[in-house]
Amino acid sequence: MKKQDFIIISIVIGIFSVFTSCADYLKEEVISDVGYSYYNTAQGIEAGVGAAYASLRWAYSGENLHAIQQLGTDTYQEGQDGSWKPALNRYENSLNAQLDLLYQFWENYYKGISRTNAVLKSIPNVPDMSDDLKKTRTGEIRFLRGLYYFYLVQTFGKIPLIEDAQYEVKTDFKRTSVADVYKFILGDLHFAVENLPESQSDYGRATKYAAEHLLSLVYLTRGSAVSEQKGQESTDLENAAKYAEDVIKSNRYSLENDFKELWDIDNQLNKEVIFAVQFSKLLLNNNNAGNKIHLYYTMVYDESPGMKRDIENGRPWRRVRPTDFTLYQLFDRKNDARFYKTFKTAWLCNNESNIKKWEEVKDKNGNIIFTPAPELLGKPKMKLGDTAIWVTVERYPENTDMDVLYASRAYDYYPRNRQTNAKFPQNYKFYDNQRASVAEENGSRDWYLFRLGETYLIAAEAYGRMGNYEKAVELLNVIRKRAAYKEGEEKPTEFLLIEGGKAEESLKSTESEMLLTVNDIKDNFIDFMLDERARELNGECIRKWDLMRAEKLVERVEKYNPEAVNIREYHKLMPIPQKHIDRLDPKGNIEEEQNEGYY
């Protein structure tokens, strides 16, 4: 399957950079003598649509959406490095209206909205474009506008609702109620569903089914509200289930048989992906910013004997690490293949020059605590391709002499007792071994924004919230069946050494152990769904929104993230960026312009 993507180059993005800062979004910039009349041509519209898609890339081209969505949750906490830990993981006072990352988030998605509004204003005036193509491009644009508003309203609550292109200076942006923003989003997405084709010749463009997936998620988000007012209606959950099942029943998508194959970088154009944010190996096509998510989950492997940094293992930025809940409670690690297909636990020797040799080991007092076998003394501990690092979920008893244990291993050994913010099992879904060099930060992997695995979970949750647990279990078991080890599939080393598996079970299916019954889910359904989403969608930059949607952010973070000691109820929303507030004229009182808890 050839990736015939449509590329947005820098000049195109420049043409439609309608507001590049919060001040600039009050007026349009005209770039390279290209005036407003350019937008009234087919070429101008195509450039504008491409630029509207380009706003999707910001989330993954740096420590952006990843930091906002993964830090400070029940599933991830801070790694050794990074700037956003105090604010976004520990919820310290630095999480405030001055936080630049939140302003970048605000600016980027309003920039995307401005681009969509400019296209929508111009497209009726284009003479050299067919009505069918106008309809398709309008559907794409309203899909994108709905998506950008959905990101903003989930993150900030009440926000300015800008429905039309702004070509004049405007400073009086009032925040619109959450209910009205959701109503607007639903209007855009229903239009997109009704007007987008089922498929497009350019890979990467939105389709009817991408719009239906998003529409189902928006209905689920609004319909999940209990204490919060989002304008929810009694039919929301029914609609969430309907549109998710429309995608499932379309038969245009199917789950990858093997969860690990879903994340193979050579298998990105698989049938599970409904909509992806595109990146190219040619940085110019990415506006000089590639996908950098591969950097942030990686532990420090290159300081161990027998190891050096290479392209295959990635650059170890160690920005986040899994919580103990993720590693030790969330998964049935013996039977659920997703754990060892998500988390990397072993690194193979790739550097002969720093392999250590077997020798006697003494403690700080000079006492010999370990002596290797005579035939090993003075010989290398490993060779290329041998295990150099093993990071396990195993915990040794407190009375174990860990110094002796470590000395007796040929490889660097990190059981649970020894793990740190730099050494931990790492999520390796997003690895990128196709970068130009070891030092290259920019990756070319596409980002799966919507995939069928999540579509099943949306439908299951909608049915379960309506009390139809039988239907919820039916849908969940499709996902759980894929998550099981298949008959004849070789299980990881840990199956026997750590997880309690028996030799005769090594090639046996675990499907029967993974399948659910109604009794497994009905008593604590919402928490079960949050757990299942964490298993299936681990690290996919949506976790905080999941917790906010379920009104469980504080409860679960307090329970599972020991570093987030300062979290409070008001943290369910982020602060409105001060740079936006400072530019308002007239400006309301602080209670009107800022979210509670941040003034």
XYZ file of C-alpha atoms in Angstrom:
599
model
C 0.000 0.000 0.000
C 1.652 3.187 -1.133
C 1.567 6.227 1.108
C 0.294 8.889 -1.287
C 0.135 11.636 1.262
C -0.536 15.269 0.535
C 2.382 17.397 1.663
C 2.093 20.831 3.213
C 5.295 22.789 2.649
C 6.444 25.835 4.557
C 5.331 28.460 2.038
C 1.800 27.064 2.023
C 1.628 27.211 5.783
C 2.975 30.750 5.633
C 0.221 31.821 3.272
C -2.429 30.675 5.728
C -0.748 31.664 8.994
C -3.772 33.700 9.897
C -2.721 34.343 13.466
C 0.717 33.350 14.616
C 0.385 34.720 18.118
C -2.511 35.592 20.340
C -2.154 39.203 19.177
C -1.797 38.178 15.554
C -4.927 36.065 15.593
C -6.928 39.296 15.647
C -5.806 40.046 12.091
C -4.513 38.193 9.068
C -0.954 38.253 7.810
C -0.415 38.576 4.064
C 2.720 36.657 3.097
C 4.882 37.152 -0.009
C 2.470 39.610 -1.640
C -0.267 36.985 -1.700
C -3.520 38.827 -0.991
C -6.971 37.729 0.080
C -7.956 37.158 -3.565
C -5.626 34.127 -3.641
C -8.037 32.377 -1.291
C -10.786 32.698 -3.907
C -9.016 30.290 -6.255
C -8.894 26.520 -6.273
C -5.137 26.668 -5.679
C -5.628 28.975 -2.723
C -8.302 26.749 -1.208
C -6.116 23.661 -1.543
C -3.267 25.525 0.124
C -5.583 26.659 2.898
C -6.950 23.171 3.538
C -3.408 21.801 3.684
C -2.397 24.501 6.149
C -5.445 23.708 8.308
C -4.295 20.088 8.538
C -0.776 21.248 9.433
C -1.959 22.526 12.827
C -2.367 18.884 13.841
C 1.408 18.393 13.865
C 2.207 20.763 16.725
C 0.989 18.264 19.302
C 3.661 15.706 18.433
C 6.567 17.850 17.207
C 7.966 18.536 20.676
C 7.164 18.258 24.375
C 3.690 19.559 23.710
C 0.511 17.497 23.931
C 2.546 14.615 25.311
C 3.524 16.617 28.397
C 0.013 17.931 28.969
C -1.695 14.559 28.548
C 0.717 12.052 30.101
C 2.397 13.805 33.030
C 0.391 13.982 36.229
C -1.943 11.100 35.427
C -2.568 7.686 36.931
C -0.464 5.957 34.268
C 2.654 8.171 33.930
C 4.797 10.309 36.183
C 7.941 12.310 35.640
C 11.186 10.948 34.287
C 14.638 12.240 35.112
C 14.642 15.218 32.743
C 12.237 17.802 31.365
C 10.931 21.276 32.137
C 7.251 20.626 32.774
C 7.480 18.241 35.750
C 6.669 20.679 38.591
C 3.643 22.140 36.840
C 2.144 19.201 35.014
C 3.110 16.221 37.166
C 3.317 17.656 40.694
C 0.649 20.337 40.141
C 2.788 22.983 41.822
C 2.093 26.717 41.625
C 3.947 26.895 38.325
C 0.796 25.424 36.769
C -0.670 28.854 36.188
C -1.752 31.253 33.471
C 1.888 32.124 32.673
C 2.814 28.577 31.648
C 4.135 28.986 28.118
C 3.246 25.467 26.972
C -0.442 26.124 27.563
C -0.216 29.349 25.596
C 1.391 27.421 22.724
C -1.466 24.905 22.884
C -4.036 27.733 22.812
C -2.252 29.597 20.029
C -1.766 26.544 17.810
C -5.349 25.348 17.841
C -6.834 28.805 17.446
C -4.456 29.236 14.537
C -5.920 26.050 13.076
C -9.436 27.375 13.645
C -8.551 30.646 11.944
C -7.270 28.736 8.924
C -10.489 26.741 8.720
C -12.604 29.900 8.996
C -10.630 31.561 6.208
C -11.258 28.615 3.900
C -14.946 28.455 4.799
C -15.341 32.153 4.049
C -13.650 31.899 0.673
C -14.744 28.572 -0.746
C -18.205 29.690 -1.948
C -16.483 32.345 -4.100
C -14.177 29.944 -5.958
C -15.155 29.624 -9.624
C -12.588 27.005 -10.687
C -13.599 24.182 -8.332
C -16.402 21.660 -8.796
C -19.324 21.589 -6.386
C -18.437 18.035 -5.333
C -14.884 19.017 -4.473
C -16.118 22.103 -2.621
C -18.386 19.865 -0.569
C -15.536 17.503 0.271
C -13.108 20.248 1.225
C -15.768 21.981 3.312
C -16.389 18.685 5.096
C -12.667 18.326 5.834
C -12.453 21.871 7.134
C -15.450 21.522 9.435
C -14.089 18.206 10.694
C -10.817 19.929 11.582
C -12.530 22.918 13.167
C -14.650 20.592 15.293
C -11.550 18.669 16.332
C -9.633 21.809 17.329
C -12.550 23.147 19.361
C -12.908 19.739 21.007
C -9.274 19.854 22.123
C -9.714 23.379 23.482
C -13.000 22.892 25.333
C -11.781 19.708 27.029
C -8.653 21.485 28.188
C -9.908 24.955 29.160
C -13.691 24.713 29.556
C -15.345 27.965 28.492
C -13.472 29.423 25.514
C -14.006 32.065 22.819
C -16.073 30.666 19.952
C -14.925 32.206 16.664
C -17.240 31.153 13.853
C -16.056 33.409 11.018
C -12.790 34.592 9.515
C -11.420 37.676 11.294
C -9.676 40.054 8.888
C -9.964 43.138 11.070
C -8.448 43.834 14.472
C -10.737 42.407 17.138
C -10.079 42.366 20.880
C -13.455 41.639 22.503
C -13.433 37.845 22.667
C -15.870 36.627 25.305
C -15.824 33.058 26.519
C -18.704 30.885 25.364
C -20.377 28.348 27.642
C -19.157 24.760 27.440
C -22.626 23.655 26.372
C -22.665 26.037 23.419
C -19.160 25.029 22.351
C -20.207 21.358 22.316
C -23.306 22.248 20.314
C -21.116 24.027 17.771
C -18.685 21.098 17.561
C -21.513 18.655 16.973
C -22.862 20.858 14.190
C -19.495 20.836 12.430
C -19.069 17.087 12.810
C -22.567 16.202 11.626
C -21.891 18.284 8.524
C -18.600 16.445 8.025
C -20.250 13.025 8.378
C -22.914 13.945 5.838
C -20.554 15.485 3.290
C -17.245 13.656 3.467
C -16.651 10.643 1.195
C -16.065 7.169 2.601
C -12.516 7.253 1.274
C -10.140 9.735 -0.352
C -7.436 9.183 -2.924
C -4.941 11.216 -0.875
C -3.893 9.236 2.166
C -4.182 11.399 5.266
C -7.334 13.338 4.410
C -10.384 13.045 6.658
C -13.188 10.725 5.615
C -16.769 10.124 6.690
C -15.548 7.457 9.113
C -12.925 9.664 10.717
C -15.715 12.175 11.332
C -17.974 9.431 12.749
C -15.246 8.236 15.114
C -14.721 11.771 16.394
C -18.461 12.393 16.593
C -18.914 9.265 18.716
C -16.132 10.428 21.062
C -17.655 13.897 21.394
C -21.067 12.411 22.213
C -19.464 10.065 24.741
C -17.596 12.968 26.339
C -20.697 15.127 26.627
C -22.900 12.203 27.654
C -20.468 11.053 30.362
C -20.877 14.291 32.308
C -22.490 13.878 35.712
C -21.660 16.873 37.894
C -20.391 19.060 35.044
C -22.654 20.939 32.653
C -21.784 20.307 29.032
C -25.267 20.595 27.553
C -25.655 16.836 27.745
C -28.806 15.272 26.319
C -30.483 11.949 27.022
C -29.579 10.647 23.547
C -25.837 11.344 23.788
C -24.760 7.842 24.780
C -27.060 6.279 22.217
C -25.488 8.485 19.565
C -21.977 7.656 20.770
C -22.709 3.958 20.337
C -24.425 4.489 16.973
C -21.630 6.415 15.288
C -18.896 4.179 16.700
C -20.739 1.109 15.433
C -21.200 2.741 12.033
C -17.412 2.810 11.750
C -17.066 -0.776 12.960
C -19.797 -2.104 10.660
C -18.441 -0.258 7.621
C -15.922 -3.111 7.204
C -13.397 -0.595 5.905
C -11.200 -1.131 8.955
C -10.058 -4.156 10.902
C -7.928 -4.763 13.967
C -4.377 -5.819 13.390
C -4.151 -9.465 14.396
C -1.032 -8.848 16.494
C -0.927 -5.796 18.771
C 2.823 -5.513 18.271
C 2.460 -5.366 14.481
C 0.205 -2.345 14.879
C 3.263 -0.375 16.040
C 5.757 -1.660 13.471
C 7.022 1.479 11.746
C 7.015 -0.401 8.432
C 3.318 -1.192 8.913
C 1.908 2.292 9.429
C -0.572 2.030 6.581
C -2.499 -0.753 8.241
C -6.253 -1.320 8.191
C -6.767 -0.336 11.820
C -5.872 3.328 11.308
C -8.884 5.563 10.679
C -7.096 8.918 10.707
C -3.431 9.763 11.197
C -1.377 12.930 11.557
C 1.222 12.716 8.838
C 4.952 13.279 9.049
C 7.550 12.966 6.326
C 11.234 12.056 6.263
C 11.729 15.306 4.345
C 11.642 17.919 7.119
C 10.637 20.704 4.760
C 7.353 18.869 4.274
C 6.808 18.944 8.054
C 7.527 22.671 8.279
C 10.894 21.561 9.721
C 9.343 19.751 12.697
C 9.077 15.968 12.793
C 7.340 13.624 15.191
C 9.375 13.661 18.416
C 7.240 11.442 20.644
C 9.797 8.632 20.209
C 12.159 10.621 22.448
C 10.118 10.988 25.586
C 9.450 7.473 26.903
C 13.010 6.213 26.453
C 15.081 5.232 29.483
C 18.838 5.732 29.830
C 20.303 2.630 28.209
C 23.488 4.062 26.715
C 25.375 4.350 29.998
C 25.409 0.596 30.649
C 28.337 -1.722 29.869
C 28.030 -3.232 26.417
C 25.823 -0.412 25.178
C 26.090 2.753 23.127
C 23.457 5.059 21.740
C 22.155 3.955 18.349
C 19.259 4.669 16.007
C 17.436 1.427 16.804
C 17.208 2.097 20.553
C 16.624 5.830 20.236
C 17.644 8.962 22.096
C 16.965 8.587 25.837
C 15.218 11.788 26.855
C 13.453 10.051 29.812
C 10.696 12.641 30.117
C 8.090 10.294 31.582
C 8.099 6.917 33.257
C 5.222 4.522 33.939
C 3.663 4.645 37.394
C 3.763 1.594 39.631
C 0.056 1.232 38.893
C 0.796 0.852 35.173
C 3.595 -1.645 35.640
C 2.373 -3.731 38.561
C -1.426 -3.475 38.839
C -3.012 -2.503 35.537
C -2.205 -5.529 33.360
C -2.676 -9.244 33.731
C 0.896 -9.576 32.528
C 0.787 -13.359 32.257
C -2.135 -13.452 29.841
C -2.422 -9.960 28.340
C 0.135 -9.723 25.542
C -0.241 -5.945 25.400
C 2.074 -5.461 28.375
C 5.229 -6.955 26.844
C 4.205 -5.673 23.400
C 4.018 -2.145 24.822
C 6.962 -2.107 27.228
C 10.573 -2.804 26.351
C 12.426 -4.600 29.152
C 15.630 -5.887 27.514
C 18.454 -4.266 25.528
C 21.004 -6.262 23.528
C 24.725 -5.550 23.600
C 25.757 -3.277 20.719
C 29.179 -2.047 21.875
C 32.226 -4.299 22.228
C 34.460 -1.498 23.458
C 32.974 -1.152 26.953
C 32.066 -4.723 27.866
C 33.195 -5.491 31.400
C 35.069 -8.618 32.449
C 34.291 -11.064 35.214
C 36.211 -10.172 38.376
C 35.979 -10.324 42.134
C 33.732 -7.671 43.644
C 34.411 -6.073 47.021
C 32.214 -3.961 49.242
C 33.206 -0.515 50.498
C 35.093 -2.113 53.387
C 37.229 -4.226 51.075
C 35.461 -7.490 51.788
C 34.971 -9.834 48.836
C 31.253 -10.231 48.224
C 31.363 -12.064 44.904
C 33.842 -14.306 43.138
C 33.091 -15.613 39.645
C 33.760 -19.199 38.630
C 37.485 -19.706 37.916
C 36.893 -20.408 34.220
C 35.114 -17.032 33.864
C 37.605 -14.856 35.696
C 39.014 -12.175 33.387
C 36.735 -13.066 30.470
C 34.151 -10.679 28.913
C 30.752 -10.799 30.550
C 28.920 -10.718 27.225
C 29.292 -10.542 23.461
C 27.455 -8.558 20.812
C 23.795 -9.518 20.727
C 23.690 -10.811 24.296
C 21.390 -9.214 26.843
C 23.133 -6.114 28.226
C 20.244 -4.660 30.263
C 17.232 -6.311 31.821
C 14.596 -4.149 33.491
C 11.971 -6.351 35.106
C 8.800 -6.081 37.152
C 10.309 -8.544 39.610
C 10.754 -7.416 43.223
C 13.297 -9.080 45.461
C 12.669 -9.522 49.206
C 13.937 -6.653 51.335
C 16.576 -8.864 53.008
C 18.219 -9.727 49.664
C 21.853 -8.626 49.418
C 21.362 -6.588 46.274
C 25.074 -5.830 45.811
C 25.815 -9.544 45.543
C 22.835 -10.036 43.266
C 23.940 -7.318 40.856
C 27.559 -8.477 40.854
C 26.556 -12.001 39.899
C 24.731 -10.879 36.753
C 26.463 -10.614 33.392
C 24.140 -7.769 32.412
C 22.904 -4.576 34.060
C 19.929 -5.688 36.113
C 17.071 -3.454 37.240
C 14.355 -5.253 39.162
C 11.573 -3.172 40.658
C 13.711 -2.465 43.741
C 16.385 -0.714 41.699
C 14.393 1.296 39.150
C 14.688 5.073 39.024
C 13.428 8.011 36.972
C 16.151 7.145 34.452
C 15.901 3.329 34.467
C 12.471 1.764 33.930
C 10.492 -0.408 31.499
C 9.882 1.920 28.578
C 6.907 2.291 26.296
C 8.261 1.560 22.823
C 5.137 1.837 20.690
C 6.462 4.990 19.101
C 10.077 4.060 18.339
C 11.507 5.442 15.122
C 14.536 3.653 13.676
C 14.245 5.459 10.349
C 15.758 8.743 11.501
C 18.683 10.089 9.499
C 21.201 9.769 12.337
C 21.650 8.860 15.994
C 21.468 12.531 16.964
C 18.366 13.321 14.888
C 15.405 14.278 17.082
C 12.826 14.591 14.319
C 11.056 11.386 13.407
C 8.846 10.590 10.441
C 6.381 8.195 12.048
C 2.728 9.115 11.521
C 0.640 9.600 14.654
C -2.481 7.439 14.891
C -5.104 9.936 15.955
C -8.057 7.559 15.560
C -7.842 3.796 15.269
C -10.411 1.028 15.367
C -9.210 -0.273 18.728
C -10.469 2.923 20.337
C -13.689 2.851 18.303
C -14.602 -0.461 19.949
C -13.859 1.023 23.377
C -16.046 4.073 22.707
C -18.969 1.884 21.691
C -18.450 -0.457 24.660
C -18.352 2.393 27.141
C -21.460 3.999 25.683
C -23.413 0.742 26.000
C -22.112 0.100 29.497
C -23.039 3.586 30.666
C -26.554 2.885 29.360
C -26.644 -0.313 31.434
C -26.319 -2.720 28.506
C -23.392 -4.671 29.907
C -23.985 -7.641 27.622
C -23.351 -5.504 24.542
C -20.415 -3.788 26.248
C -18.817 -7.165 26.971
C -19.378 -8.301 23.389
C -17.460 -5.289 22.086
C -14.773 -5.422 24.745
C -14.080 -9.069 24.021
C -13.142 -8.222 20.444
C -10.342 -6.082 21.879
C -9.490 -8.604 24.590
C -9.262 -11.439 22.082
C -6.701 -9.481 20.085
C -4.825 -8.734 23.316
C -4.437 -12.429 24.191
C -1.471 -14.564 23.186
C -2.381 -16.702 20.177
C -2.066 -20.471 19.970
C 1.512 -21.252 18.979
C 2.764 -17.732 19.730
C 6.031 -17.663 21.642
C 5.724 -15.780 24.910
C 8.436 -13.541 26.380
C 11.106 -14.838 28.727
C 9.296 -13.224 31.651
C 6.323 -15.567 31.180
C 8.314 -18.385 32.791
C 10.792 -16.468 34.926
C 8.502 -13.864 36.500
C 4.836 -14.242 35.609
C 4.320 -17.763 36.919
C 3.804 -19.478 33.578
C 4.564 -23.150 33.093
C 6.662 -24.668 30.316
C 3.696 -26.576 28.918
C 1.807 -23.266 28.582
C 4.533 -21.517 26.597
C 2.790 -21.868 23.244
C -0.795 -21.985 24.462
C -3.440 -19.345 23.746
C -4.517 -17.142 26.660
C -7.784 -16.134 25.009
C -9.999 -17.912 27.541
C -8.251 -16.084 30.389
C -8.712 -12.721 28.677
C -12.388 -12.889 27.733
C -14.829 -11.081 30.018
C -18.252 -11.755 31.461
C -20.826 -9.223 32.626
C -19.875 -9.913 36.237
C -16.309 -8.802 35.500
C -17.333 -5.256 34.607
C -20.730 -4.258 35.964
C -19.897 -3.382 39.577
C -17.242 -0.791 38.813
C -17.762 -0.142 35.132
C -16.266 3.345 34.740
C -13.013 2.401 36.449
C -12.885 -0.788 34.413
C -13.204 1.217 31.205
C -10.504 3.653 32.293
C -8.271 0.665 33.018
C -9.013 -0.947 29.669
C -8.356 2.294 27.816
C -5.048 2.540 29.697
C -4.107 -0.952 28.569
C -5.113 -0.495 24.940
C -4.215 3.185 24.436
C -1.228 3.425 26.756
C 0.870 6.531 26.124
C -1.221 7.757 23.176
C -1.477 11.344 24.473
C -5.135 11.323 25.514
C -4.991 10.135 29.124
C -5.741 13.366 30.965
C -8.750 13.958 28.712
C -9.967 10.443 29.540
C -9.728 11.130 33.271
C -11.354 14.554 32.918
C -14.189 13.131 30.837
C -14.916 10.480 33.446
C -14.668 13.082 36.259
C -12.008 10.853 37.835
C -8.832 12.924 37.422
C -8.244 13.810 41.061
C -9.448 10.499 42.467
C -7.230 8.327 40.338
C -4.182 10.584 40.332
C -4.245 10.768 44.125
C -4.531 6.996 44.243
C -1.903 6.047 41.679
C 0.585 8.904 41.204
C 2.541 9.535 44.427
C 4.339 12.571 42.986
C 1.144 14.537 42.251
C 0.675 15.590 45.862
C -0.703 19.039 45.047
C -3.549 18.079 42.733
C -6.889 19.740 43.506
C -10.363 19.628 41.990
C -9.838 22.807 40.000
C -7.027 21.114 38.071
C -9.689 19.372 35.983
C -9.249 22.418 33.720
C -6.100 24.231 32.682
C -5.731 27.991 33.217
C -6.627 30.381 30.411
C -3.277 31.721 29.127
C -2.466 35.171 30.536
C -1.192 36.372 27.165
C -4.713 35.980 25.825
C -6.309 37.740 28.788
C -3.851 40.644 28.646
C -4.847 41.436 25.056
C -8.594 41.589 25.685
C -10.280 44.980 25.399
C -12.712 45.387 27.026
C -11.621 42.955 29.699
C -14.042 41.418 32.175
C -13.314 40.719 35.812
C -10.927 37.898 36.570
C -13.751 35.478 37.435
C -15.124 35.991 33.942
C -11.843 35.600 32.069
C -10.021 32.932 34.112
C -10.867 29.457 35.392
C -11.531 28.942 39.078
C -8.442 28.106 41.105
C -6.039 30.141 38.992
C -6.718 33.587 40.478
